XYZ file of C-alpha atoms in Angstrom:
578
model
C 69.287 27.695 68.268
C 66.174 28.354 70.024
C 65.487 32.109 70.870
C 62.127 32.988 72.579
C 60.442 36.039 71.687
C 60.790 37.747 75.276
C 63.116 37.377 78.227
C 61.471 37.909 81.281
C 63.790 38.621 84.577
C 62.627 37.898 88.245
C 64.453 38.898 91.613
C 65.262 36.166 94.143
C 66.213 37.644 97.751
C 68.388 35.216 99.488
C 68.036 35.310 103.397
C 70.198 33.925 106.253
C 71.818 34.632 109.438
C 75.379 34.831 109.744
C 77.656 31.718 109.344
C 76.243 30.740 105.791
C 78.466 32.541 103.669
C 79.460 29.272 101.678
C 75.786 28.387 101.225
C 74.913 31.889 99.847
C 77.416 31.826 97.161
C 76.014 28.464 95.931
C 72.759 29.907 95.788
C 74.158 32.362 93.618
C 76.008 30.503 91.580
C 73.407 27.708 91.086
C 71.141 30.628 89.954
C 73.808 31.494 87.258
C 73.938 27.950 86.131
C 70.206 27.890 85.875
C 70.099 31.079 83.640
C 72.895 29.703 81.423
C 71.365 26.285 80.911
C 67.337 26.795 80.853
C 66.868 30.357 79.762
C 65.955 29.631 76.307
C 63.644 26.885 77.532
C 61.637 28.965 79.972
C 62.266 32.861 78.501
C 63.087 34.008 81.717
C 66.327 34.666 84.126
C 66.610 34.970 87.917
C 69.104 37.576 89.764
C 69.832 37.395 93.213
C 69.969 40.065 95.864
C 70.663 39.896 99.568
C 71.739 42.311 102.594
C 75.103 42.809 100.923
C 73.844 44.828 98.146
C 71.685 47.329 100.376
C 73.352 50.650 100.835
C 74.107 52.031 104.438
C 72.502 55.084 105.496
C 71.139 56.782 108.901
C 68.145 54.855 109.416
C 67.762 51.387 110.708
C 69.556 48.828 108.311
C 66.832 46.362 108.733
C 64.400 48.750 107.114
C 66.369 49.351 104.127
C 66.842 45.272 103.374
C 62.971 45.064 103.890
C 62.531 47.591 100.988
C 64.457 45.431 98.952
C 62.848 42.240 99.862
C 59.275 44.201 98.808
C 60.663 44.557 95.245
C 61.725 40.776 94.894
C 59.433 37.943 93.107
C 60.906 34.944 95.256
C 62.740 34.250 98.812
C 65.495 31.836 99.236
C 65.629 31.646 103.325
C 68.253 29.747 104.727
C 68.968 28.600 108.595
C 71.402 26.522 110.126
C 72.647 26.131 113.715
C 72.441 30.269 114.064
C 69.262 32.250 114.415
C 70.834 35.575 114.211
C 70.928 38.974 116.221
C 68.030 41.257 117.182
C 67.396 43.820 114.463
C 66.209 46.477 116.801
C 63.271 48.457 116.252
C 59.890 47.769 117.955
C 61.169 44.439 119.388
C 58.591 42.130 117.720
C 61.133 39.809 116.016
C 64.150 38.129 117.634
C 66.304 38.450 114.575
C 66.787 40.030 111.110
C 66.187 36.730 109.184
C 62.849 36.412 111.266
C 62.070 39.809 110.141
C 62.847 39.097 106.510
C 60.671 35.994 106.447
C 57.642 37.753 107.732
C 57.783 40.685 105.496
C 58.012 38.336 102.463
C 54.917 36.380 103.755
C 53.161 39.731 104.350
C 54.146 40.446 100.472
C 52.740 37.398 99.583
C 49.356 38.278 100.929
C 49.189 41.425 99.020
C 48.054 41.424 95.411
C 50.176 44.657 94.503
C 53.387 43.251 95.844
C 55.525 40.939 93.182
C 56.490 38.366 96.036
C 55.358 34.727 94.766
C 56.899 32.068 96.620
C 59.454 31.390 99.649
C 61.752 28.621 99.712
C 62.884 27.877 103.311
C 66.005 25.577 103.521
C 67.229 24.096 106.734
C 70.832 23.028 106.826
C 71.538 19.929 108.698
C 73.262 20.002 111.906
C 75.315 17.545 113.800
C 73.639 14.974 116.211
C 75.890 16.235 119.219
C 74.200 19.974 118.491
C 70.731 18.399 118.603
C 71.256 16.593 121.909
C 72.330 19.375 123.352
C 71.315 22.697 121.409
C 72.318 25.929 122.432
C 69.916 29.332 122.567
C 70.680 30.252 118.788
C 69.723 26.586 117.598
C 66.666 26.139 120.009
C 65.358 29.309 118.225
C 66.074 27.434 114.893
C 64.203 24.433 115.911
C 61.392 26.075 117.397
C 61.050 28.017 114.226
C 60.973 24.747 112.050
C 58.214 23.240 114.426
C 55.942 26.379 113.639
C 55.997 25.686 110.152
C 55.300 21.937 110.940
C 52.434 23.081 113.057
C 50.914 25.691 110.632
C 51.459 23.449 107.618
C 51.266 26.769 105.462
C 54.499 26.738 104.041
C 56.573 23.421 103.372
C 60.185 23.660 103.881
C 63.075 21.593 102.654
C 66.391 20.377 104.335
C 69.854 19.816 103.065
C 72.783 17.855 104.714
C 75.535 18.707 102.315
C 76.350 21.196 99.255
C 75.158 18.323 96.768
C 71.549 18.599 98.343
C 71.506 22.418 98.595
C 72.407 22.719 94.885
C 69.689 20.064 93.854
C 66.943 22.267 96.086
C 67.653 25.563 94.649
C 67.668 24.177 90.976
C 64.374 22.287 91.406
C 62.703 25.385 92.844
C 64.108 27.723 90.081
C 62.463 25.127 87.633
C 59.000 25.441 89.159
C 59.224 28.988 89.583
C 59.925 29.285 85.693
C 57.338 27.266 85.226
C 54.730 29.136 86.879
C 56.063 32.702 85.571
C 55.741 30.976 82.001
C 51.917 30.187 82.696
C 52.480 26.829 82.671
C 50.934 26.353 86.023
C 49.345 27.229 89.164
C 51.340 28.953 91.892
C 52.679 26.417 94.426
C 51.464 28.813 97.540
C 48.121 30.959 97.671
C 48.956 34.586 97.668
C 46.278 35.102 100.356
C 48.354 33.125 102.713
C 48.482 34.681 106.177
C 51.398 35.655 107.790
C 52.743 33.532 110.643
C 53.336 35.879 113.341
C 55.790 35.149 116.445
C 53.384 34.471 119.031
C 50.317 32.918 117.349
C 51.456 29.309 117.063
C 51.830 26.605 119.688
C 53.500 23.281 119.386
C 52.342 20.372 120.519
C 55.501 19.392 122.155
C 58.410 21.457 123.033
C 62.012 19.909 122.829
C 62.343 19.970 126.612
C 59.047 17.601 126.426
C 60.890 15.313 124.187
C 64.033 15.337 126.097
C 61.891 14.561 129.531
C 59.707 11.969 127.573
C 62.738 10.126 126.152
C 64.287 10.079 129.472
C 61.189 8.400 131.000
C 60.465 5.712 128.269
C 62.018 4.077 125.618
C 63.328 6.847 123.249
C 63.588 4.833 119.895
C 59.558 4.313 120.451
C 58.728 8.157 121.265
C 60.854 8.864 118.274
C 58.655 6.687 115.988
C 55.522 7.708 117.615
C 56.332 11.336 116.611
C 57.336 10.574 113.150
C 54.076 8.710 112.834
C 52.264 11.959 113.664
C 54.214 13.925 111.441
C 56.030 15.739 113.983
C 59.605 15.782 112.132
C 61.184 18.101 114.647
C 60.464 16.219 117.876
C 61.133 12.912 115.797
C 64.607 14.096 114.801
C 65.233 15.247 118.303
C 64.174 11.934 119.740
C 65.918 9.518 117.048
C 69.473 11.519 118.096
C 68.751 10.858 121.922
C 67.863 7.069 120.904
C 70.932 6.683 118.856
C 73.173 8.392 121.395
C 74.653 5.055 122.463
C 75.404 3.860 118.940
C 73.077 0.815 118.834
C 72.817 -0.304 115.602
C 69.274 -1.549 115.485
C 68.379 2.194 116.420
C 70.623 3.675 113.841
C 69.193 1.465 111.456
C 65.425 2.773 112.339
C 66.761 6.402 112.070
C 68.063 5.864 108.958
C 64.834 4.666 107.551
C 62.998 7.638 109.053
C 65.584 10.097 107.275
C 64.938 8.552 104.132
C 61.000 8.476 104.492
C 61.443 12.299 105.056
C 63.590 12.842 102.127
C 66.985 13.693 103.907
C 68.792 10.899 101.541
C 72.515 12.164 102.017
C 71.827 12.156 105.765
C 70.280 8.812 105.506
C 73.034 7.246 103.810
C 75.843 8.673 106.259
C 73.699 7.015 109.197
C 73.444 3.554 107.082
C 77.058 3.616 106.543
C 77.594 4.335 110.408
C 75.970 1.091 110.931
C 77.880 -0.955 108.589
C 80.988 0.314 109.959
C 79.905 -0.618 113.440
C 78.761 -4.143 112.213
C 82.202 -4.487 110.377
C 84.098 -3.813 113.481
C 81.945 -6.050 115.511
C 82.727 -9.822 116.553
C 80.510 -12.163 114.633
C 78.338 -13.229 117.828
C 77.885 -9.224 117.985
C 76.384 -8.730 114.104
C 72.943 -8.735 113.552
C 72.104 -10.409 109.977
C 68.741 -8.601 109.913
C 70.127 -5.257 110.712
C 72.766 -5.548 108.245
C 70.344 -6.614 105.304
C 67.897 -3.762 106.234
C 70.597 -1.328 105.972
C 71.814 -2.592 102.787
C 68.100 -2.365 101.663
C 67.950 1.217 102.747
C 71.200 2.332 100.972
C 70.008 0.435 97.819
C 66.437 2.134 97.763
C 68.360 5.433 98.378
C 70.584 4.832 95.329
C 67.752 4.142 93.069
C 65.822 7.238 94.313
C 68.850 9.244 93.347
C 69.381 7.418 90.205
C 72.267 5.449 90.784
C 71.011 2.062 89.428
C 74.294 0.362 89.149
C 75.054 1.124 92.963
C 71.480 0.170 93.836
C 71.885 -3.193 92.187
C 75.066 -3.918 93.953
C 73.661 -3.006 97.500
C 70.341 -4.894 97.137
C 72.101 -7.917 95.692
C 74.384 -7.923 98.982
C 71.228 -7.360 101.227
C 69.614 -10.562 99.439
C 72.869 -12.774 100.410
C 72.958 -11.479 103.829
C 69.422 -12.147 104.637
C 69.606 -15.701 102.641
C 72.459 -16.801 104.745
C 70.766 -16.474 107.978
C 68.318 -18.902 107.172
C 64.420 -19.266 107.935
C 64.513 -16.443 110.489
C 65.236 -13.605 108.043
C 62.502 -14.863 105.391
C 60.475 -11.665 105.304
C 63.464 -9.401 104.976
C 64.992 -11.723 102.336
C 61.634 -11.302 100.285
C 61.791 -7.521 100.670
C 65.211 -7.486 99.382
C 64.465 -9.613 96.554
C 61.122 -7.438 95.700
C 63.637 -4.075 95.825
C 66.178 -5.921 93.657
C 63.607 -6.874 90.987
C 62.167 -3.231 90.748
C 66.350 -1.920 90.243
C 66.980 -4.386 87.662
C 63.650 -3.597 86.059
C 64.645 -0.085 85.670
C 67.811 -1.126 84.108
C 65.643 -3.086 81.381
C 66.494 -6.659 82.731
C 62.816 -7.908 82.933
C 64.310 -11.762 82.849
C 66.250 -11.144 86.058
C 63.432 -9.198 87.678
C 61.020 -11.992 86.895
C 63.313 -14.440 88.826
C 63.850 -12.519 91.902
C 59.772 -11.847 92.071
C 59.178 -15.483 91.558
C 61.654 -16.338 94.542
C 60.334 -13.382 96.706
C 56.715 -14.839 96.219
C 57.824 -18.197 97.163
C 59.392 -17.164 100.219
C 56.566 -14.851 101.263
C 54.209 -17.755 100.854
C 56.931 -19.898 102.824
C 56.507 -17.547 105.587
C 52.845 -17.691 105.491
C 52.861 -13.830 104.969
C 49.589 -13.188 102.665
C 49.667 -9.389 103.212
C 53.518 -9.204 102.126
C 52.692 -11.624 99.245
C 50.305 -9.017 97.872
C 53.475 -6.456 97.277
C 55.312 -9.210 95.397
C 52.195 -10.153 93.316
C 51.629 -6.491 92.523
C 55.432 -6.292 91.663
C 54.643 -9.077 89.193
C 51.650 -7.940 87.648
C 53.552 -4.510 86.560
C 56.338 -7.011 85.051
C 53.577 -9.103 83.382
C 52.273 -5.685 82.056
C 55.292 -4.099 80.824
C 56.285 -7.173 78.570
C 52.692 -7.753 77.387
C 51.523 -10.408 79.096
C 48.189 -8.927 80.139
C 46.171 -11.700 81.195
C 49.007 -13.030 83.696
C 49.038 -9.353 84.653
C 45.564 -9.104 85.793
C 45.555 -12.488 87.451
C 48.467 -11.314 89.792
C 46.786 -8.166 90.384
C 43.558 -9.493 91.374
C 45.170 -11.757 93.430
C 46.947 -9.138 95.427
C 43.959 -6.945 95.698
C 42.215 -10.336 97.228
C 45.100 -10.665 99.761
C 44.552 -7.346 100.771
C 40.783 -7.156 101.423
C 40.987 -6.749 104.891
C 42.483 -3.378 104.541
C 45.544 -4.218 106.866
C 48.135 -2.363 104.519
C 46.511 0.676 102.767
C 49.846 1.400 101.209
C 49.770 -1.897 99.339
C 46.423 -1.707 98.237
C 47.096 1.734 96.903
C 49.777 0.007 94.866
C 47.714 -2.944 93.755
C 44.982 -0.664 92.528
C 47.575 1.509 90.776
C 48.823 -1.606 88.991
C 45.357 -2.595 87.963
C 45.143 1.003 86.384
C 47.957 0.318 84.251
C 46.805 -2.803 83.282
C 43.420 -1.640 82.042
C 45.344 1.432 80.537
C 47.261 -1.199 78.473
C 44.116 -2.868 77.339
C 42.496 0.532 76.121
C 40.229 1.055 79.156
C 41.109 4.359 80.055
C 37.651 4.910 82.129
C 38.690 1.920 84.162
C 42.097 3.042 84.408
C 41.220 6.448 85.629
C 38.806 4.933 88.399
C 41.905 2.400 89.436
C 44.262 5.114 89.632
C 42.021 7.686 91.427
C 41.253 4.980 93.937
C 45.164 4.460 94.587
C 45.367 8.117 94.582
C 42.993 8.620 97.595
C 44.196 5.870 99.747
C 47.769 7.352 99.216
C 46.588 10.917 100.155
C 45.325 9.488 103.228
C 48.431 7.911 104.253
C 50.156 11.368 103.570
C 53.104 9.921 101.858
C 54.589 12.284 99.418
C 56.462 10.032 97.085
C 53.459 7.674 96.903
C 51.064 10.671 96.116
C 53.241 11.935 93.291
C 53.189 8.233 91.713
C 49.532 8.130 91.732
C 49.290 11.656 90.334
C 51.608 10.857 87.695
C 49.205 8.122 86.778
C 46.356 9.556 86.789
C 47.850 12.527 84.554
C 48.960 10.183 81.889
C 45.551 8.303 81.597
C 43.883 12.189 81.510
C 46.466 12.787 78.491
C 44.930 9.829 76.595
C 41.410 10.828 77.429
C 42.224 14.297 75.811
C 41.599 16.383 79.247
C 45.016 18.046 79.011
C 44.234 20.689 81.486
C 43.426 18.253 84.454
C 46.479 16.227 83.250
C 48.618 19.223 83.579
C 47.231 20.297 87.211
C 47.753 16.411 88.348
C 51.441 16.371 86.738
C 52.104 19.952 88.410
C 51.158 18.165 91.744
C 53.160 15.124 91.120
C 56.136 17.304 90.489
C 55.586 19.096 93.896
C 55.087 15.953 95.735
C 58.454 14.459 94.530
C 60.312 17.823 95.427
C 58.934 17.109 99.149
C 60.482 13.538 98.965
C 63.388 14.612 97.470
C 62.736 11.655 94.813
C 65.135 12.622 91.898
C 63.866 9.494 90.114
C 60.271 10.692 90.345
C 61.088 14.458 89.536
C 62.593 13.053 86.076
C 59.265 11.230 85.707
C 57.169 14.360 86.143
C 59.393 16.253 83.953
C 58.990 13.935 81.491
C 55.099 14.052 81.663
C 55.033 17.517 81.658
C 56.998 17.759 78.640
C 54.423 15.587 76.855
C 51.749 17.990 77.897
C 53.420 20.988 76.790
C 54.089 19.340 73.282
C 50.341 18.411 73.166
C 49.390 21.820 73.895
C 51.713 23.488 71.467
C 54.490 24.985 74.064
C 57.084 23.483 72.073
C 60.130 25.281 73.710
C 58.950 24.304 77.051
C 58.449 20.750 75.633
C 61.792 20.532 74.460
C 63.596 21.763 77.357
C 61.572 19.287 79.713
C 62.030 16.420 77.384
C 65.716 17.113 76.986
C 66.116 17.303 80.632
C 64.135 14.117 81.517
C 65.942 11.980 78.908
C 69.452 12.798 79.975
C 68.538 12.334 83.774
C 67.176 8.976 82.653
C 70.548 8.189 80.956
C 72.528 9.322 83.979
C 70.489 6.963 86.020
C 70.764 4.078 83.514
C 67.337 3.631 82.804
C 66.867 2.588 79.267
C 63.167 2.582 79.348
C 62.584 5.898 80.587
C 65.355 7.319 78.457
C 63.800 5.656 75.142
C 60.267 7.333 75.847
C 61.614 10.479 76.485
C 63.752 10.524 73.337
C 60.684 9.400 71.555
C 58.785 12.354 72.631
C 61.793 14.480 72.112
C 61.736 13.852 68.728
C 58.133 14.607 68.185
C 59.049 18.139 70.040
C 61.811 18.750 67.844
C 60.200 18.004 64.759
C 57.526 20.633 65.641
C 60.193 23.227 66.521
C 61.428 22.556 62.676
C 64.577 20.724 64.054
C 64.311 17.878 61.877
C 68.008 16.602 62.014
C 68.250 16.524 65.921
C 64.458 14.906 65.641
C 66.140 12.116 63.487
C 69.049 11.518 66.035
C 66.718 11.472 68.987
C 64.142 8.879 67.252
C 67.446 6.900 66.165
C 68.417 7.039 69.788
C 65.130 5.567 71.119
C 64.975 2.834 68.629
C 68.441 1.840 69.731
C 67.572 1.651 73.216
C 64.287 0.105 72.463
C 66.298 -2.720 70.493
C 67.446 -4.124 73.555
C 64.252 -3.928 75.348
C 61.001 -6.287 76.074
C 58.499 -3.485 76.567
C 56.056 -4.200 73.652
C 54.188 -0.772 73.669
C 57.782 1.065 73.466
C 58.829 -1.064 70.566
C 55.760 -0.555 68.614
C 55.552 3.035 68.938
C 59.284 3.534 67.792
C 58.484 1.373 64.863
C 60.129 -2.048 65.510
C 57.211 -4.182 65.954
C 54.251 -3.884 63.936
């Protein structure tokens, strides 16, 4: 058994107003589970604190709570539909939770305080509450908008118990990595405190209500979303979907998916399908149904449920196909996504079939820009199966299609694919240049999942170039961006990458823990290619730890998985093809 030389303990303060007793209990439970399962990997444990453990006395109760916060290393703050009551005192703060947040931020700015980070979590509220929020919920939404406007602290949202568990576990993992000296802190300790009166929103919720009455609510919602104003966008989408219009609901579901609220997006998508199933044939929109099924399939892939993703995307393909030439674009989009899912399953032949059909559909529709997306996916497939000349030809064609700059995200993806091809050819400097170009474009777009993918690619080639410090910085950023996007699949890739870096920098306990977690997550996702690579790297880490028997088991599993795959590089690495 691996036993670290020292175990370090860190204190986590749980802050929230009333009405979140279950959520507070879940946070404590996740801290205990993390300690039980990951203590040996990281050499640290977390202990939870809150107002419940503060003794009473003659002074102001909030003052005693504040002293407890000043002794803590981290804070997890949760807000739902309640803001809380006035803590009394000088009247600066309107609730105890608000005061606790600002105490934590003040501590962050002082080097002599242990506070290192704050996780702010917003619990989703019902659409009915958002349409007509009372005074308590208005204050919560205004606080969330302040965080949006300041952009100094990134918050997360959860809509169910599973979502809360995942958010807490991911952040505990990141904190443990920071404390072990495996990376740089997520937040600057010199971050300025956000005072209650310092922040001005670009639009108030009342502005949103009035604008939605005066204009098309769905267009207003998407305008706010494009500007990154998620609070206003959320409120506008809720108003736009009040009448149950399925097209507007589908657009709302896409917004929720892109902002990382995957469980809520699934709920809205299912609402669309339920409405369509109860409608007459004349009322059913095949386009809305197909897009909704695509949304569901993409979410299922992001959360690691590849079998369900495959089924949903196949249904999307058949729905779009049955509608005829009017839905050629939707059909190609569904085929592209189906190819990605089956490719993750390791079925490259089926993936190629779907991509070839998607390309033919794009050409039939005369959509050269969208055809570039399919060409890029084909290039990745050819690269994965060792057909590097075909891969380069497809990728060059994709970049040529996108030369006008009409679709920056697609252009970034094409440059990233070219980087993968050059990496496979051994041109590491060329690969780094292509990956960096893709990263620059994705950063300008501000999409965390795309930024994370680019950072992972840059980090991977930096490992091969031997610049492990830069590789680690990029891998840590990819972990954070995947966290922002609530991308479970991306987080697994980031863990895998960090595990490889820790292995190469002689941090074998950390490497073993990260690689074990990555391999198990890949297995849960039914991603044999990812699991095979992770088991291979895990076998190397276990050998360094002196666990030859465990290392042999991991390598045997990697070989077994690779034997059913066409990935030429993987097969060579595990010794199947010489």
